[in-house]
PDB file of C-alpha atoms in Angstrom:
ATOM      1  CA  MET A   1     -95.767-104.699  53.462  1.00 71.00           C
ATOM      2  CA  ALA A   2     -99.302-104.483  52.113  1.00 73.00           C
ATOM      3  CA  GLU A   3     -99.585-108.277  52.155  1.00 75.00           C
ATOM      4  CA  TRP A   4     -98.402-108.388  55.776  1.00 79.00           C
ATOM      5  CA  ALA A   5    -100.951-105.754  56.808  1.00 78.00           C
ATOM      6  CA  SER A   6    -103.700-107.600  54.962  1.00 82.00           C
ATOM      7  CA  ASN A   7    -102.764-110.871  56.661  1.00 85.00           C
ATOM      8  CA  LEU A   8    -102.717-109.145  60.062  1.00 86.00           C
ATOM      9  CA  SER A   9    -106.129-107.630  59.406  1.00 88.00           C
ATOM     10  CA  ASP A  10    -107.491-111.014  58.395  1.00 90.00           C
ATOM     11  CA  GLN A  11    -106.166-112.598  61.583  1.00 89.00           C
ATOM     12  CA  PHE A  12    -107.698-109.819  63.674  1.00 89.00           C
ATOM     13  CA  TYR A  13    -111.076-110.392  62.047  1.00 89.00           C
ATOM     14  CA  LYS A  14    -110.963-114.159  62.549  1.00 91.00           C
ATOM     15  CA  CYS A  15    -109.832-113.920  66.181  1.00 92.00           C
ATOM     16  CA  PHE A  16    -111.953-111.082  67.508  1.00 92.00           C
ATOM     17  CA  ILE A  17    -114.736-110.070  65.114  1.00 91.00           C
ATOM     18  CA  LYS A  18    -115.914-113.336  63.582  1.00 91.00           C
ATOM     19  CA  ASP A  19    -118.570-115.082  65.680  1.00 90.00           C
ATOM     20  CA  ASP A  20    -118.270-112.202  68.204  1.00 91.00           C
ATOM     21  CA  ARG A  21    -115.204-113.810  69.761  1.00 92.00           C
ATOM     22  CA  TYR A  22    -114.244-110.499  71.358  1.00 92.00           C
ATOM     23  CA  LYS A  23    -117.126-111.068  73.777  1.00 94.00           C
ATOM     24  CA  LEU A  24    -115.200-114.002  75.240  1.00 94.00           C
ATOM     25  CA  LEU A  25    -112.376-111.654  76.213  1.00 95.00           C
ATOM     26  CA  ILE A  26    -114.819-109.115  77.665  1.00 95.00           C
ATOM     27  CA  SER A  27    -116.508-111.813  79.729  1.00 95.00           C
ATOM     28  CA  GLY A  28    -113.117-113.215  80.741  1.00 95.00           C
ATOM     29  CA  THR A  29    -111.984-109.768  81.870  1.00 95.00           C
ATOM     30  CA  GLY A  30    -115.018-109.552  84.136  1.00 95.00           C
ATOM     31  CA  VAL A  31    -114.199-112.941  85.660  1.00 95.00           C
ATOM     32  CA  THR A  32    -110.563-111.952  86.259  1.00 95.00           C
ATOM     33  CA  ILE A  33    -111.598-108.697  87.944  1.00 95.00           C
ATOM     34  CA  LYS A  34    -114.159-110.421  90.198  1.00 95.00           C
ATOM     35  CA  VAL A  35    -111.757-113.143  91.267  1.00 96.00           C
ATOM     36  CA  SER A  36    -108.921-110.677  91.860  1.00 95.00           C
ATOM     37  CA  LEU A  37    -110.951-108.182  93.913  1.00 95.00           C
ATOM     38  CA  LEU A  38    -112.449-110.821  96.206  1.00 96.00           C
ATOM     39  CA  ALA A  39    -109.077-112.548  96.547  1.00 96.00           C
ATOM     40  CA  ILE A  40    -107.412-109.270  97.535  1.00 94.00           C
ATOM     41  CA  VAL A  41    -110.009-108.623 100.253  1.00 95.00           C
ATOM     42  CA  LEU A  42    -109.727-112.181 101.575  1.00 96.00           C
ATOM     43  CA  GLY A  43    -105.938-112.035 101.394  1.00 95.00           C
ATOM     44  CA  ILE A  44    -105.841-108.907 103.556  1.00 93.00           C
ATOM     45  CA  LEU A  45    -108.263-110.342 106.124  1.00 94.00           C
ATOM     46  CA  ILE A  46    -106.468-113.696 106.302  1.00 95.00           C
ATOM     47  CA  GLY A  47    -103.083-111.989 106.365  1.00 93.00           C
ATOM     48  CA  MET A  48    -104.083-109.822 109.332  1.00 91.00           C
ATOM     49  CA  LEU A  49    -105.403-112.879 111.168  1.00 93.00           C
ATOM     50  CA  ILE A  50    -102.193-114.806 110.575  1.00 94.00           C
ATOM     51  CA  VAL A  51    -100.146-111.819 111.744  1.00 91.00           C
ATOM     52  CA  LEU A  52    -102.046-111.839 115.031  1.00 88.00           C
ATOM     53  CA  CYS A  53    -101.199-115.522 115.374  1.00 91.00           C
ATOM     54  CA  SER A  54     -97.544-115.056 114.450  1.00 90.00           C
ATOM     55  CA  LEU A  55     -97.035-112.180 116.885  1.00 86.00           C
ATOM     56  CA  SER A  56     -99.053-113.769 119.667  1.00 84.00           C
ATOM     57  CA  LYS A  57     -97.418-114.664 122.971  1.00 84.00           C
ATOM     58  CA  ARG A  58     -99.153-118.034 122.852  1.00 89.00           C
ATOM     59  CA  LYS A  59     -96.982-120.762 121.392  1.00 92.00           C
ATOM     60  CA  LEU A  60     -99.908-122.619 119.813  1.00 93.00           C
ATOM     61  CA  LEU A  61    -101.047-119.561 117.838  1.00 91.00           C
ATOM     62  CA  ARG A  62     -97.478-118.825 116.713  1.00 93.00           C
ATOM     63  CA  CYS A  63     -97.171-122.435 115.591  1.00 95.00           C
ATOM     64  CA  ILE A  64    -100.417-122.227 113.610  1.00 94.00           C
ATOM     65  CA  GLY A  65     -99.288-119.018 111.914  1.00 93.00           C
ATOM     66  CA  GLY A  66     -95.894-120.489 111.087  1.00 93.00           C
ATOM     67  CA  ILE A  67     -97.277-123.738 109.662  1.00 95.00           C
ATOM     68  CA  TYR A  68     -99.848-121.901 107.541  1.00 96.00           C
ATOM     69  CA  THR A  69     -97.235-119.584 106.082  1.00 95.00           C
ATOM     70  CA  ASP A  70     -94.746-122.396 105.404  1.00 95.00           C
ATOM     71  CA  VAL A  71     -97.295-124.661 103.706  1.00 95.00           C
ATOM     72  CA  ILE A  72     -98.838-121.962 101.512  1.00 96.00           C
ATOM     73  CA  ARG A  73     -95.527-120.439 100.442  1.00 94.00           C
ATOM     74  CA  GLY A  74     -93.989-123.880  99.923  1.00 94.00           C
ATOM     75  CA  THR A  75     -96.585-125.224  97.457  1.00 96.00           C
ATOM     76  CA  PRO A  76     -97.580-123.995  93.968  1.00 95.00           C
ATOM     77  CA  ALA A  77    -100.663-121.793  93.657  1.00 94.00           C
ATOM     78  CA  VAL A  78    -102.094-124.026  90.933  1.00 95.00           C
ATOM     79  CA  THR A  79    -101.865-127.069  93.232  1.00 96.00           C
ATOM     80  CA  GLN A  80    -103.618-125.163  96.013  1.00 96.00           C
ATOM     81  CA  LEU A  81    -106.346-124.068  93.587  1.00 96.00           C
ATOM     82  CA  MET A  82    -107.018-127.620  92.439  1.00 95.00           C
ATOM     83  CA  ILE A  83    -107.027-129.024  95.990  1.00 95.00           C
ATOM     84  CA  ILE A  84    -109.479-126.373  97.175  1.00 95.00           C
ATOM     85  CA  TYR A  85    -111.713-126.757  94.117  1.00 94.00           C
ATOM     86  CA  PHE A  86    -111.675-130.515  93.529  1.00 94.00           C
ATOM     87  CA  VAL A  87    -111.265-131.698  97.152  1.00 94.00           C
ATOM     88  CA  ILE A  88    -112.323-129.191  99.793  1.00 94.00           C
ATOM     89  CA  PHE A  89    -115.207-127.578  97.895  1.00 94.00           C
ATOM     90  CA  ALA A  90    -116.026-130.573  95.710  1.00 88.00           C
ATOM     91  CA  SER A  91    -119.458-131.060  97.285  1.00 87.00           C
ATOM     92  CA  VAL A  92    -120.194-127.393  98.049  1.00 87.00           C
ATOM     93  CA  GLN A  93    -122.597-125.501  95.805  1.00 87.00           C
ATOM     94  CA  LEU A  94    -120.688-122.299  95.131  1.00 91.00           C
ATOM     95  CA  ASP A  95    -119.923-120.402  91.953  1.00 93.00           C
ATOM     96  CA  LYS A  96    -116.590-121.369  90.441  1.00 93.00           C
ATOM     97  CA  TRP A  97    -115.248-117.840  90.592  1.00 95.00           C
ATOM     98  CA  ILE A  98    -115.966-117.597  94.322  1.00 95.00           C
ATOM     99  CA  ILE A  99    -114.108-120.847  95.012  1.00 95.00           C
ATOM    100  CA  ALA A 100    -111.200-119.635  92.885  1.00 96.00           C
ATOM    101  CA  ALA A 101    -111.167-116.320  94.771  1.00 96.00           C
ATOM    102  CA  ILE A 102    -111.088-118.175  98.088  1.00 96.00           C
ATOM    103  CA  ALA A 103    -108.128-120.232  96.869  1.00 96.00           C
ATOM    104  CA  PHE A 104    -106.192-117.151  95.773  1.00 97.00           C
ATOM    105  CA  GLY A 105    -107.173-115.314  98.947  1.00 96.00           C
ATOM    106  CA  ILE A 106    -105.755-118.136 101.048  1.00 96.00           C
ATOM    107  CA  ASN A 107    -102.592-118.105  98.954  1.00 96.00           C
ATOM    108  CA  SER A 108    -102.205-114.337  99.115  1.00 96.00           C
ATOM    109  CA  GLY A 109    -102.890-114.295 102.861  1.00 95.00           C
ATOM    110  CA  ALA A 110     -99.579-116.014 103.584  1.00 95.00           C
ATOM    111  CA  TYR A 111     -97.590-113.385 101.687  1.00 95.00           C
ATOM    112  CA  VAL A 112     -99.647-110.472 103.012  1.00 94.00           C
ATOM    113  CA  SER A 113     -99.116-111.704 106.575  1.00 93.00           C
ATOM    114  CA  GLU A 114     -95.345-111.670 106.142  1.00 93.00           C
ATOM    115  CA  ILE A 115     -95.479-108.190 104.620  1.00 93.00           C
ATOM    116  CA  ILE A 116     -97.599-106.865 107.498  1.00 90.00           C
ATOM    117  CA  ARG A 117     -95.471-108.652 110.102  1.00 90.00           C
ATOM    118  CA  ALA A 118     -92.305-107.123 108.685  1.00 88.00           C
ATOM    119  CA  GLY A 119     -93.946-103.694 108.703  1.00 87.00           C
ATOM    120  CA  ILE A 120     -95.041-103.993 112.323  1.00 85.00           C
ATOM    121  CA  LEU A 121     -91.626-105.233 113.451  1.00 84.00           C
ATOM    122  CA  SER A 122     -89.978-102.326 111.628  1.00 82.00           C
ATOM    123  CA  ILE A 123     -91.643 -99.849 113.993  1.00 80.00           C
ATOM    124  CA  ASP A 124     -89.389 -98.920 116.897  1.00 79.00           C
ATOM    125  CA  LYS A 125     -90.381-100.529 120.189  1.00 78.00           C
ATOM    126  CA  GLY A 126     -90.260 -97.102 121.759  1.00 77.00           C
ATOM    127  CA  GLN A 127     -93.506 -96.285 119.958  1.00 75.00           C
ATOM    128  CA  THR A 128     -95.254 -99.142 121.735  1.00 76.00           C
ATOM    129  CA  GLU A 129     -93.730 -98.209 125.084  1.00 75.00           C
ATOM    130  CA  ALA A 130     -94.813 -94.591 124.613  1.00 76.00           C
ATOM    131  CA  GLY A 131     -98.371 -95.652 123.876  1.00 77.00           C
ATOM    132  CA  ARG A 132     -98.551 -97.898 126.904  1.00 75.00           C
ATOM    133  CA  SER A 133     -97.066 -95.176 129.120  1.00 79.00           C
ATOM    134  CA  LEU A 134     -99.899 -92.896 128.015  1.00 77.00           C
ATOM    135  CA  GLY A 135    -102.410 -95.388 129.359  1.00 78.00           C
ATOM    136  CA  LEU A 136    -103.365 -97.045 126.078  1.00 75.00           C
ATOM    137  CA  SER A 137    -104.102-100.749 126.037  1.00 77.00           C
ATOM    138  CA  ALA A 138    -102.073-103.137 123.896  1.00 72.00           C
ATOM    139  CA  PHE A 139    -104.832-103.188 121.256  1.00 72.00           C
ATOM    140  CA  GLN A 140    -105.179 -99.391 121.244  1.00 77.00           C
ATOM    141  CA  THR A 141    -101.430 -98.969 120.959  1.00 77.00           C
ATOM    142  CA  MET A 142    -101.272-101.387 118.065  1.00 75.00           C
ATOM    143  CA  SER A 143    -104.288 -99.993 116.188  1.00 73.00           C
ATOM    144  CA  ARG A 144    -103.665 -96.276 116.778  1.00 76.00           C
ATOM    145  CA  ILE A 145     -99.879 -95.983 116.815  1.00 77.00           C
ATOM    146  CA  VAL A 146     -98.088 -98.988 115.351  1.00 79.00           C
ATOM    147  CA  VAL A 147    -100.389-100.084 112.503  1.00 76.00           C
ATOM    148  CA  PRO A 148    -100.862 -96.600 110.917  1.00 77.00           C
ATOM    149  CA  GLN A 149     -97.091 -96.202 110.702  1.00 79.00           C
ATOM    150  CA  ALA A 150     -96.598 -99.748 109.469  1.00 80.00           C
ATOM    151  CA  VAL A 151     -99.177 -99.310 106.696  1.00 79.00           C
ATOM    152  CA  LYS A 152     -97.157 -96.487 105.154  1.00 81.00           C
ATOM    153  CA  ASN A 153     -94.031 -98.644 105.210  1.00 83.00           C
ATOM    154  CA  ILE A 154     -95.612-101.750 103.722  1.00 88.00           C
ATOM    155  CA  PHE A 155     -97.941-100.134 101.187  1.00 88.00           C
ATOM    156  CA  PRO A 156     -95.558-100.499  98.186  1.00 88.00           C
ATOM    157  CA  ALA A 157     -95.009-104.182  99.003  1.00 90.00           C
ATOM    158  CA  LEU A 158     -98.765-104.745  99.335  1.00 91.00           C
ATOM    159  CA  CYS A 159     -99.320-103.062  95.974  1.00 90.00           C
ATOM    160  CA  ASN A 160     -96.802-105.414  94.394  1.00 92.00           C
ATOM    161  CA  GLU A 161     -98.570-108.414  95.964  1.00 92.00           C
ATOM    162  CA  PHE A 162    -101.909-107.300  94.495  1.00 92.00           C
ATOM    163  CA  ILE A 163    -100.354-106.926  91.044  1.00 93.00           C
ATOM    164  CA  VAL A 164     -98.803-110.391  91.253  1.00 93.00           C
ATOM    165  CA  LEU A 165    -102.149-111.781  92.406  1.00 93.00           C
ATOM    166  CA  ILE A 166    -103.949-110.498  89.300  1.00 93.00           C
ATOM    167  CA  LYS A 167    -101.405-112.207  87.052  1.00 93.00           C
ATOM    168  CA  GLU A 168    -101.617-115.421  89.078  1.00 93.00           C
ATOM    169  CA  THR A 169    -105.364-115.666  88.391  1.00 94.00           C
ATOM    170  CA  ALA A 170    -104.447-116.660  84.833  1.00 94.00           C
ATOM    171  CA  ILE A 171    -104.427-120.286  86.054  1.00 94.00           C
ATOM    172  CA  VAL A 172    -108.162-120.390  86.912  1.00 94.00           C
ATOM    173  CA  GLY A 173    -108.711-122.139  83.594  1.00 92.00           C
ATOM    174  CA  TYR A 174    -107.558-125.315  85.360  1.00 91.00           C
ATOM    175  CA  VAL A 175    -110.937-125.418  87.126  1.00 91.00           C
ATOM    176  CA  GLY A 176    -112.985-124.516  84.059  1.00 89.00           C
ATOM    177  CA  LEU A 177    -113.320-120.757  84.529  1.00 92.00           C
ATOM    178  CA  MET A 178    -113.354-118.658  81.371  1.00 93.00           C
ATOM    179  CA  ASP A 179    -111.020-115.840  82.390  1.00 94.00           C
ATOM    180  CA  ILE A 180    -108.867-113.685  80.096  1.00 95.00           C
ATOM    181  CA  GLN A 181    -106.209-116.340  79.525  1.00 94.00           C
ATOM    182  CA  LYS A 182    -108.726-119.134  78.996  1.00 94.00           C
ATOM    183  CA  ALA A 183    -110.683-116.994  76.541  1.00 95.00           C
ATOM    184  CA  GLY A 184    -107.479-116.362  74.599  1.00 94.00           C
ATOM    185  CA  ASP A 185    -106.710-120.095  74.573  1.00 94.00           C
ATOM    186  CA  PHE A 186    -110.233-120.840  73.326  1.00 94.00           C
ATOM    187  CA  ILE A 187    -109.852-118.360  70.456  1.00 94.00           C
ATOM    188  CA  LYS A 188    -106.444-119.815  69.627  1.00 93.00           C
ATOM    189  CA  SER A 189    -107.888-123.331  69.474  1.00 93.00           C
ATOM    190  CA  ALA A 190    -110.850-122.252  67.346  1.00 92.00           C
ATOM    191  CA  THR A 191    -108.835-120.260  64.803  1.00 92.00           C
ATOM    192  CA  PHE A 192    -105.454-122.065  64.911  1.00 90.00           C
ATOM    193  CA  ILE A 193    -103.904-118.602  65.212  1.00 91.00           C
ATOM    194  CA  ALA A 194    -101.606-118.017  68.170  1.00 91.00           C
ATOM    195  CA  PHE A 195    -100.270-114.490  67.698  1.00 92.00           C
ATOM    196  CA  MET A 196    -103.449-112.416  67.935  1.00 93.00           C
ATOM    197  CA  PRO A 197    -105.103-114.126  70.934  1.00 94.00           C
ATOM    198  CA  LEU A 198    -101.868-114.119  72.943  1.00 94.00           C
ATOM    199  CA  ILE A 199    -101.120-110.483  72.166  1.00 94.00           C
ATOM    200  CA  GLY A 200    -104.740-109.603  72.956  1.00 94.00           C
ATOM    201  CA  THR A 201    -104.649-111.270  76.379  1.00 95.00           C
ATOM    202  CA  ALA A 202    -101.270-109.682  77.147  1.00 95.00           C
ATOM    203  CA  ILE A 203    -102.617-106.212  76.309  1.00 95.00           C
ATOM    204  CA  ILE A 204    -105.707-106.690  78.494  1.00 96.00           C
ATOM    205  CA  TYR A 205    -103.606-107.840  81.468  1.00 96.00           C
ATOM    206  CA  TYR A 206    -101.238-104.931  80.933  1.00 96.00           C
ATOM    207  CA  VAL A 207    -104.075-102.386  80.872  1.00 96.00           C
ATOM    208  CA  LEU A 208    -105.678-103.834  84.020  1.00 94.00           C
ATOM    209  CA  ILE A 209    -102.396-103.825  85.930  1.00 94.00           C
ATOM    210  CA  LYS A 210    -101.497-100.356  84.649  1.00 95.00           C
ATOM    211  CA  LEU A 211    -104.827 -98.949  85.863  1.00 94.00           C
ATOM    212  CA  LEU A 212    -104.368-100.634  89.247  1.00 91.00           C
ATOM    213  CA  THR A 213    -100.803 -99.323  89.482  1.00 92.00           C
ATOM    214  CA  LEU A 214    -101.916 -95.749  88.762  1.00 93.00           C
ATOM    215  CA  ALA A 215    -104.721 -95.988  91.335  1.00 91.00           C
ATOM    216  CA  LEU A 216    -102.419 -97.395  94.009  1.00 89.00           C
ATOM    217  CA  ARG A 217     -99.774 -94.799  93.209  1.00 88.00           C
ATOM    218  CA  ARG A 218    -102.357 -92.079  93.764  1.00 90.00           C
ATOM    219  CA  VAL A 219    -103.183 -93.546  97.163  1.00 86.00           C
ATOM    220  CA  GLU A 220     -99.484 -93.784  98.035  1.00 82.00           C
ATOM    221  CA  GLU A 221     -98.961 -90.125  97.117  1.00 84.00           C
ATOM    222  CA  ARG A 222    -101.801 -89.120  99.430  1.00 82.00           C
ATOM    223  CA  LEU A 223    -100.261 -91.130 102.244  1.00 75.00           C
ATOM    224  CA  ARG A 224     -96.946 -89.379 101.693  1.00 74.00           C
ATOM    225  CA  ARG A 225     -98.596 -85.926 101.681  1.00 73.00           C
ATOM    226  CA  ALA A 226    -100.428 -86.771 104.898  1.00 63.00           C
ATOM    227  CA  ASP A 227     -97.136 -87.926 106.432  1.00 62.00           C
ATOM    228  CA  ALA A 228     -95.395 -84.721 105.363  1.00 56.00           C
ATOM    229  CA  ARG A 229     -97.911 -82.668 107.322  1.00 56.00           C
TER     230      ARG A 229
END
């Protein structure tokens, strides 16, 4: 037992303390958070735009929304990331993390749009008819009556999408970004020790997602209290 503990302590020192390798994980955590936050914002904005296209009365806009959703959901996120980084933004001078965030935002937008669309369609049509009968325009009815109710219905699904998005950012190493996973891989390659770096990255991801889950749960509880009133 003592030998096992000593060996574990030695591995911990080599992986995290020696040569200040823990700083790689700290820096990688910052990259993951930046990419995830920007991707979430872009995903919501793109998702709302695609919803407007999908629910539009114009056939062309519905077609655009449908094609976008089909293509994004039908191809791997890592392939989309590499196409956007190495092809679309190959000659554009932008920070790598911004390009990665754009790629994940575009990917997330397709799923967010379907979540929002399902939430809007779940609201009884009588709500829309009531709003219009009160003299509200279509936009006012949607923004003041339908969307607020839909948000409460879709919030858990959106939270799940954000959590999945954070875990998906673990592939940004394909474009040379030093995120949490890439930092763990670098430590593993430098020390030839797999256990400690992998456990370390898993713990960091778990803590980040746990904190996000608690924050989103707090928001959901407030929405429920407001609804109860």
